[in-house]
Amino acid sequence: MEEIAQVLCNVTDELKSSEVFIELHHYLESQKEIPVDSIYLISKPIMESNEYEYDYKNGFLLLIKNHKVMFFTTDSLDNDDFITFKEDFLEDTGALARKFEYVGLIGRSRDWKSKGIISSICLDEETDFTHLLQENKLDEVNSRVSNLIISLLTGSINNVSELDKELFSQEQTLLESIKNRIMLFDTNQTKFVYNEDSKSPIIRIQGLAGSGKTELLLHKLKKLYVEDKGSRIAFTCFNKVLADKLRGRVPEFFNYMKVDEQINYQRLFIASSWGSGRYPDAGLYSKICANYGLKFHPFSRTKDKSEIWKEAISELTSLTNFEPMFDYILIDESQDFEKEYIELCQLVTAKKIYVAGDILQDIFSINKETETDFLLNKVYRTDPRTVLFSHVLGFGLYENRAVRWLSEEEWVMSGYSIEEESADEYEISRSPLKRFGEELDEASYKSIVVKEENDYINGVINTVKELRGQYEGIQPSDIAIIYMNYDREASSQAEEVSRRLYKEFNWYSVIAPHEKRVNDNDEVLITNVNNVKGLEFSFVIIVNNHRIEEIQDSNIEREVRHRNALYMTLTRSFISSTLIISERYATREYIDQIKQLSNDLYERGPSTIVHKPIEIIDENELYHVTHQEVKSQFDIIEECFVERSIVGKTREDMLPMLMAIPAIKDGTTEKQEILKLIIQLEPIFKIKK
């Protein structure tokens, strides 16, 4: 697939009509040798652009990451008006650097000039564009300064307090590059945050895992909150753990974005989607029900969610002259929701809804909505080799019956090139990306590791030991250990892994299903698939303790959910994902296939040959498979223990008694019933409430 450069052009009408400018614009659109996803032609800073006005109409800037900040004029370099334009622009950029506390890292405008990071160019019919770009390329260290200047001018503000100032001006290891990554919007992301002017009541973002959807929603949230004074905004997602994380991220984000006013939580509501009848502010649905006096239905795995949302819509529309309770709603991980939920949100929103979802999870989910306003198919978090590997496993492309085979258009929309090699045999590939402002040497590390190990505890500990030996400066919080099936055996293993981590490495850990929180800076996260969505780590270790079987009519829902979970967990990593598997849970043939794929990706890069599956799951069958949280009976018990503050030995002693109850053992008991049983048992264990 030949990539077309995305050029964001924000210059005066006079310049747009100039022949030499048109020629430059066309040249940039055709480029393959430069980062085609982030080319800017601007005549003023993009963020808060109304604050910046310049009289000079024949000057502009060309911004390309890892290049000098290039000032252009169509007059002459010694033109007084151009010189004034350049000095005023640099002065304003310096003010932005001071506002966002960049100065300690990048210095002042005089420093940028002395280091040769600023260049001035006269654009005329003699300009050699190829030579020009080569001449303005920067080395690794100076690129970091230039990239941060570009981030200021394009509104892609970084939290520089997280960057290591001592390492900023020197060569960095792979792990150091990840930890000191500079975020730069691509042009499509910038358009969504700052140039989105659609009149549609719903704006849809579709992107792959790791394409920056949540970060974009945060920037859009800030823009709405600051610019639309007094507006009422809701920010929601399905997963409770992710919602809790968002509650912490939003004030942090507002802080480093220098939002002057304190957050008013009467204006800004952040919660998971469902909530509680007893605590309406616990979720968006319960808050809507409480606000309008609608009937609230507690969450249940056995209830048809679409029917619940339809009932709420019917009740709401039957009210006389009801007023919207929000001006904007932002919905993250929209693939977790039925279309009726989006419709309910639209009814209670006065102005606009922003919906962000994973395009590939949507392809095999309940949400058949294909309309997209902003497509994000470039993954900046996860190595492209890992992305490809996750899609092969997620779609079941090594099976006789696969979850899905994409059309050529869908492959391209998902960021792939696809070439037919022979009948029913195709090469799929992804382009390498400069994920952190600089090119990483993919040959220096394996992004995806498949380990065959019968002893999962030792497999995890040995993997941690290998990572500690390979990556200098690795910290506990760099690692997440994820169990694909969090049952009683996995819970016991997690506790033993936690003990071993401390015994062998003096590392602390948090077992998320037991404590319902994410890890602190000095802890390894040990978790299940439900509690890792929306999170990211330098390394993930995935314990595949779920049987991978051929997809038959009897197990479609179970297997599709498992493949989807594999895709999601594999793409949580910045550097590498390790999949630990054994013949207890997969066939010999399957293990050999994915091991070979892992090795091939390391040797050849993000490209592989796949066969079009003999059979593909019928779309109507696929439509009924939901991808909302899938909780085992054990998961629900763990939640109840957390709510009742039952820990330690009491938890260990009570668990077998609960699991011996036939209804619980069969996996059919709802949360409220389990809570009642636990409360009945509490006096036996002398628990006072």
JSON list of C-alpha atoms in Angstrom, two decimals, residues 215-313:
[
{"chain": "A", "resi": 215, "resn": "GLU", "atom": "CA", "xyz": [-5.68, 10.83, 24.65]},
{"chain": "A", "resi": 216, "resn": "LEU", "atom": "CA", "xyz": [-7.59, 12.59, 21.88]},
{"chain": "A", "resi": 217, "resn": "LEU", "atom": "CA", "xyz": [-10.80, 12.47, 23.92]},
{"chain": "A", "resi": 218, "resn": "LEU", "atom": "CA", "xyz": [-8.93, 14.09, 26.82]},
{"chain": "A", "resi": 219, "resn": "HIS", "atom": "CA", "xyz": [-7.74, 16.92, 24.55]},
{"chain": "A", "resi": 220, "resn": "LYS", "atom": "CA", "xyz": [-11.23, 17.35, 23.13]},
{"chain": "A", "resi": 221, "resn": "LEU", "atom": "CA", "xyz": [-12.66, 17.34, 26.68]},
{"chain": "A", "resi": 222, "resn": "LYS", "atom": "CA", "xyz": [-10.26, 20.10, 27.72]},
{"chain": "A", "resi": 223, "resn": "LYS", "atom": "CA", "xyz": [-11.09, 22.19, 24.65]},
{"chain": "A", "resi": 224, "resn": "LEU", "atom": "CA", "xyz": [-14.84, 21.89, 25.26]},
{"chain": "A", "resi": 225, "resn": "TYR", "atom": "CA", "xyz": [-14.52, 22.58, 28.97]},
{"chain": "A", "resi": 226, "resn": "VAL", "atom": "CA", "xyz": [-12.38, 25.69, 28.50]},
{"chain": "A", "resi": 227, "resn": "GLU", "atom": "CA", "xyz": [-13.97, 27.20, 25.40]},
{"chain": "A", "resi": 228, "resn": "ASP", "atom": "CA", "xyz": [-17.64, 26.44, 26.03]},
{"chain": "A", "resi": 229, "resn": "LYS", "atom": "CA", "xyz": [-18.01, 28.07, 29.43]},
{"chain": "A", "resi": 230, "resn": "GLY", "atom": "CA", "xyz": [-20.71, 26.60, 31.62]},
{"chain": "A", "resi": 231, "resn": "SER", "atom": "CA", "xyz": [-21.24, 23.54, 29.42]},
{"chain": "A", "resi": 232, "resn": "ARG", "atom": "CA", "xyz": [-22.19, 20.28, 31.11]},
{"chain": "A", "resi": 233, "resn": "ILE", "atom": "CA", "xyz": [-20.01, 17.36, 30.05]},
{"chain": "A", "resi": 234, "resn": "ALA", "atom": "CA", "xyz": [-20.01, 13.60, 30.71]},
{"chain": "A", "resi": 235, "resn": "PHE", "atom": "CA", "xyz": [-17.04, 11.31, 30.05]},
{"chain": "A", "resi": 236, "resn": "THR", "atom": "CA", "xyz": [-17.82, 7.60, 30.21]},
{"chain": "A", "resi": 237, "resn": "CYS", "atom": "CA", "xyz": [-16.64, 4.09, 29.31]},
{"chain": "A", "resi": 238, "resn": "PHE", "atom": "CA", "xyz": [-17.96, 0.63, 30.13]},
{"chain": "A", "resi": 239, "resn": "ASN", "atom": "CA", "xyz": [-15.14, -0.64, 32.32]},
{"chain": "A", "resi": 240, "resn": "LYS", "atom": "CA", "xyz": [-15.15, 0.48, 35.98]},
{"chain": "A", "resi": 241, "resn": "VAL", "atom": "CA", "xyz": [-11.37, 0.24, 36.37]},
{"chain": "A", "resi": 242, "resn": "LEU", "atom": "CA", "xyz": [-10.81, 2.38, 33.28]},
{"chain": "A", "resi": 243, "resn": "ALA", "atom": "CA", "xyz": [-13.39, 4.89, 34.54]},
{"chain": "A", "resi": 244, "resn": "ASP", "atom": "CA", "xyz": [-11.54, 5.10, 37.87]},
{"chain": "A", "resi": 245, "resn": "LYS", "atom": "CA", "xyz": [-8.31, 5.70, 35.98]},
{"chain": "A", "resi": 246, "resn": "LEU", "atom": "CA", "xyz": [-9.97, 8.44, 33.93]},
{"chain": "A", "resi": 247, "resn": "ARG", "atom": "CA", "xyz": [-11.11, 10.17, 37.12]},
{"chain": "A", "resi": 248, "resn": "GLY", "atom": "CA", "xyz": [-7.46, 10.38, 38.10]},
{"chain": "A", "resi": 249, "resn": "ARG", "atom": "CA", "xyz": [-6.15, 11.24, 34.64]},
{"chain": "A", "resi": 250, "resn": "VAL", "atom": "CA", "xyz": [-8.49, 14.14, 33.91]},
{"chain": "A", "resi": 251, "resn": "PRO", "atom": "CA", "xyz": [-7.28, 16.45, 36.73]},
{"chain": "A", "resi": 252, "resn": "GLU", "atom": "CA", "xyz": [-3.66, 15.48, 35.99]},
{"chain": "A", "resi": 253, "resn": "PHE", "atom": "CA", "xyz": [-4.25, 16.24, 32.33]},
{"chain": "A", "resi": 254, "resn": "PHE", "atom": "CA", "xyz": [-5.92, 19.57, 33.06]},
{"chain": "A", "resi": 255, "resn": "ASN", "atom": "CA", "xyz": [-3.04, 20.44, 35.35]},
{"chain": "A", "resi": 256, "resn": "TYR", "atom": "CA", "xyz": [-0.28, 19.98, 32.78]},
{"chain": "A", "resi": 257, "resn": "MET", "atom": "CA", "xyz": [-2.47, 21.58, 30.10]},
{"chain": "A", "resi": 258, "resn": "LYS", "atom": "CA", "xyz": [-2.52, 24.64, 32.38]},
{"chain": "A", "resi": 259, "resn": "VAL", "atom": "CA", "xyz": [-6.28, 24.92, 32.66]},
{"chain": "A", "resi": 260, "resn": "ASP", "atom": "CA", "xyz": [-6.60, 27.91, 34.97]},
{"chain": "A", "resi": 261, "resn": "GLU", "atom": "CA", "xyz": [-9.96, 27.20, 36.54]},
{"chain": "A", "resi": 262, "resn": "GLN", "atom": "CA", "xyz": [-10.45, 24.41, 39.05]},
{"chain": "A", "resi": 263, "resn": "ILE", "atom": "CA", "xyz": [-12.53, 21.50, 37.76]},
{"chain": "A", "resi": 264, "resn": "ASN", "atom": "CA", "xyz": [-16.18, 21.90, 38.68]},
{"chain": "A", "resi": 265, "resn": "TYR", "atom": "CA", "xyz": [-17.61, 18.39, 39.02]},
{"chain": "A", "resi": 266, "resn": "GLN", "atom": "CA", "xyz": [-21.10, 19.85, 38.79]},
{"chain": "A", "resi": 267, "resn": "ARG", "atom": "CA", "xyz": [-20.13, 20.57, 35.17]},
{"chain": "A", "resi": 268, "resn": "LEU", "atom": "CA", "xyz": [-17.97, 17.51, 34.54]},
{"chain": "A", "resi": 269, "resn": "PHE", "atom": "CA", "xyz": [-19.27, 14.00, 35.25]},
{"chain": "A", "resi": 270, "resn": "ILE", "atom": "CA", "xyz": [-16.85, 11.06, 34.89]},
{"chain": "A", "resi": 271, "resn": "ALA", "atom": "CA", "xyz": [-18.14, 7.55, 35.50]},
{"chain": "A", "resi": 272, "resn": "SER", "atom": "CA", "xyz": [-18.56, 4.06, 34.06]},
{"chain": "A", "resi": 273, "resn": "SER", "atom": "CA", "xyz": [-21.57, 3.41, 31.89]},
{"chain": "A", "resi": 274, "resn": "TRP", "atom": "CA", "xyz": [-23.90, 1.45, 34.19]},
{"chain": "A", "resi": 275, "resn": "GLY", "atom": "CA", "xyz": [-23.83, 2.51, 37.83]},
{"chain": "A", "resi": 276, "resn": "SER", "atom": "CA", "xyz": [-26.06, 1.68, 40.79]},
{"chain": "A", "resi": 277, "resn": "GLY", "atom": "CA", "xyz": [-29.62, 2.38, 41.83]},
{"chain": "A", "resi": 278, "resn": "ARG", "atom": "CA", "xyz": [-28.42, 3.18, 45.37]},
{"chain": "A", "resi": 279, "resn": "TYR", "atom": "CA", "xyz": [-25.59, 5.44, 44.15]},
{"chain": "A", "resi": 280, "resn": "PRO", "atom": "CA", "xyz": [-26.78, 7.17, 40.95]},
{"chain": "A", "resi": 281, "resn": "ASP", "atom": "CA", "xyz": [-23.49, 9.03, 40.44]},
{"chain": "A", "resi": 282, "resn": "ALA", "atom": "CA", "xyz": [-21.72, 5.68, 40.12]},
{"chain": "A", "resi": 283, "resn": "GLY", "atom": "CA", "xyz": [-22.59, 5.45, 36.42]},
{"chain": "A", "resi": 284, "resn": "LEU", "atom": "CA", "xyz": [-24.05, 7.37, 33.51]},
{"chain": "A", "resi": 285, "resn": "TYR", "atom": "CA", "xyz": [-27.11, 5.13, 33.06]},
{"chain": "A", "resi": 286, "resn": "SER", "atom": "CA", "xyz": [-28.04, 5.32, 36.77]},
{"chain": "A", "resi": 287, "resn": "LYS", "atom": "CA", "xyz": [-27.54, 9.10, 36.73]},
{"chain": "A", "resi": 288, "resn": "ILE", "atom": "CA", "xyz": [-29.84, 9.43, 33.71]},
{"chain": "A", "resi": 289, "resn": "CYS", "atom": "CA", "xyz": [-32.47, 7.26, 35.42]},
{"chain": "A", "resi": 290, "resn": "ALA", "atom": "CA", "xyz": [-32.26, 9.28, 38.64]},
{"chain": "A", "resi": 291, "resn": "ASN", "atom": "CA", "xyz": [-32.42, 12.61, 36.80]},
{"chain": "A", "resi": 292, "resn": "TYR", "atom": "CA", "xyz": [-35.56, 11.75, 34.80]},
{"chain": "A", "resi": 293, "resn": "GLY", "atom": "CA", "xyz": [-37.22, 9.30, 37.19]},
{"chain": "A", "resi": 294, "resn": "LEU", "atom": "CA", "xyz": [-36.73, 6.28, 34.89]},
{"chain": "A", "resi": 295, "resn": "LYS", "atom": "CA", "xyz": [-36.78, 2.68, 36.05]},
{"chain": "A", "resi": 296, "resn": "PHE", "atom": "CA", "xyz": [-33.22, 1.49, 36.77]},
{"chain": "A", "resi": 297, "resn": "HIS", "atom": "CA", "xyz": [-32.15, -2.09, 36.05]},
{"chain": "A", "resi": 298, "resn": "PRO", "atom": "CA", "xyz": [-29.09, -3.44, 37.92]},
{"chain": "A", "resi": 299, "resn": "PHE", "atom": "CA", "xyz": [-26.36, -4.93, 35.76]},
{"chain": "A", "resi": 300, "resn": "SER", "atom": "CA", "xyz": [-26.91, -8.57, 34.93]},
{"chain": "A", "resi": 301, "resn": "ARG", "atom": "CA", "xyz": [-25.07, -10.84, 32.54]},
{"chain": "A", "resi": 302, "resn": "THR", "atom": "CA", "xyz": [-28.33, -12.57, 31.65]},
{"chain": "A", "resi": 303, "resn": "LYS", "atom": "CA", "xyz": [-30.35, -9.50, 30.69]},
{"chain": "A", "resi": 304, "resn": "ASP", "atom": "CA", "xyz": [-30.58, -8.19, 27.14]},
{"chain": "A", "resi": 305, "resn": "LYS", "atom": "CA", "xyz": [-28.81, -4.83, 27.33]},
{"chain": "A", "resi": 306, "resn": "SER", "atom": "CA", "xyz": [-30.45, -3.54, 24.15]},
{"chain": "A", "resi": 307, "resn": "GLU", "atom": "CA", "xyz": [-33.90, -4.06, 25.65]},
{"chain": "A", "resi": 308, "resn": "ILE", "atom": "CA", "xyz": [-32.90, -2.13, 28.80]},
{"chain": "A", "resi": 309, "resn": "TRP", "atom": "CA", "xyz": [-31.70, 0.83, 26.73]},
{"chain": "A", "resi": 310, "resn": "LYS", "atom": "CA", "xyz": [-34.84, 0.66, 24.56]},
{"chain": "A", "resi": 311, "resn": "GLU", "atom": "CA", "xyz": [-36.99, 0.77, 27.68]},
{"chain": "A", "resi": 312, "resn": "ALA", "atom": "CA", "xyz": [-35.13, 3.83, 28.97]},
{"chain": "A", "resi": 313, "resn": "ILE", "atom": "CA", "xyz": [-35.49, 5.53, 25.57]}
]
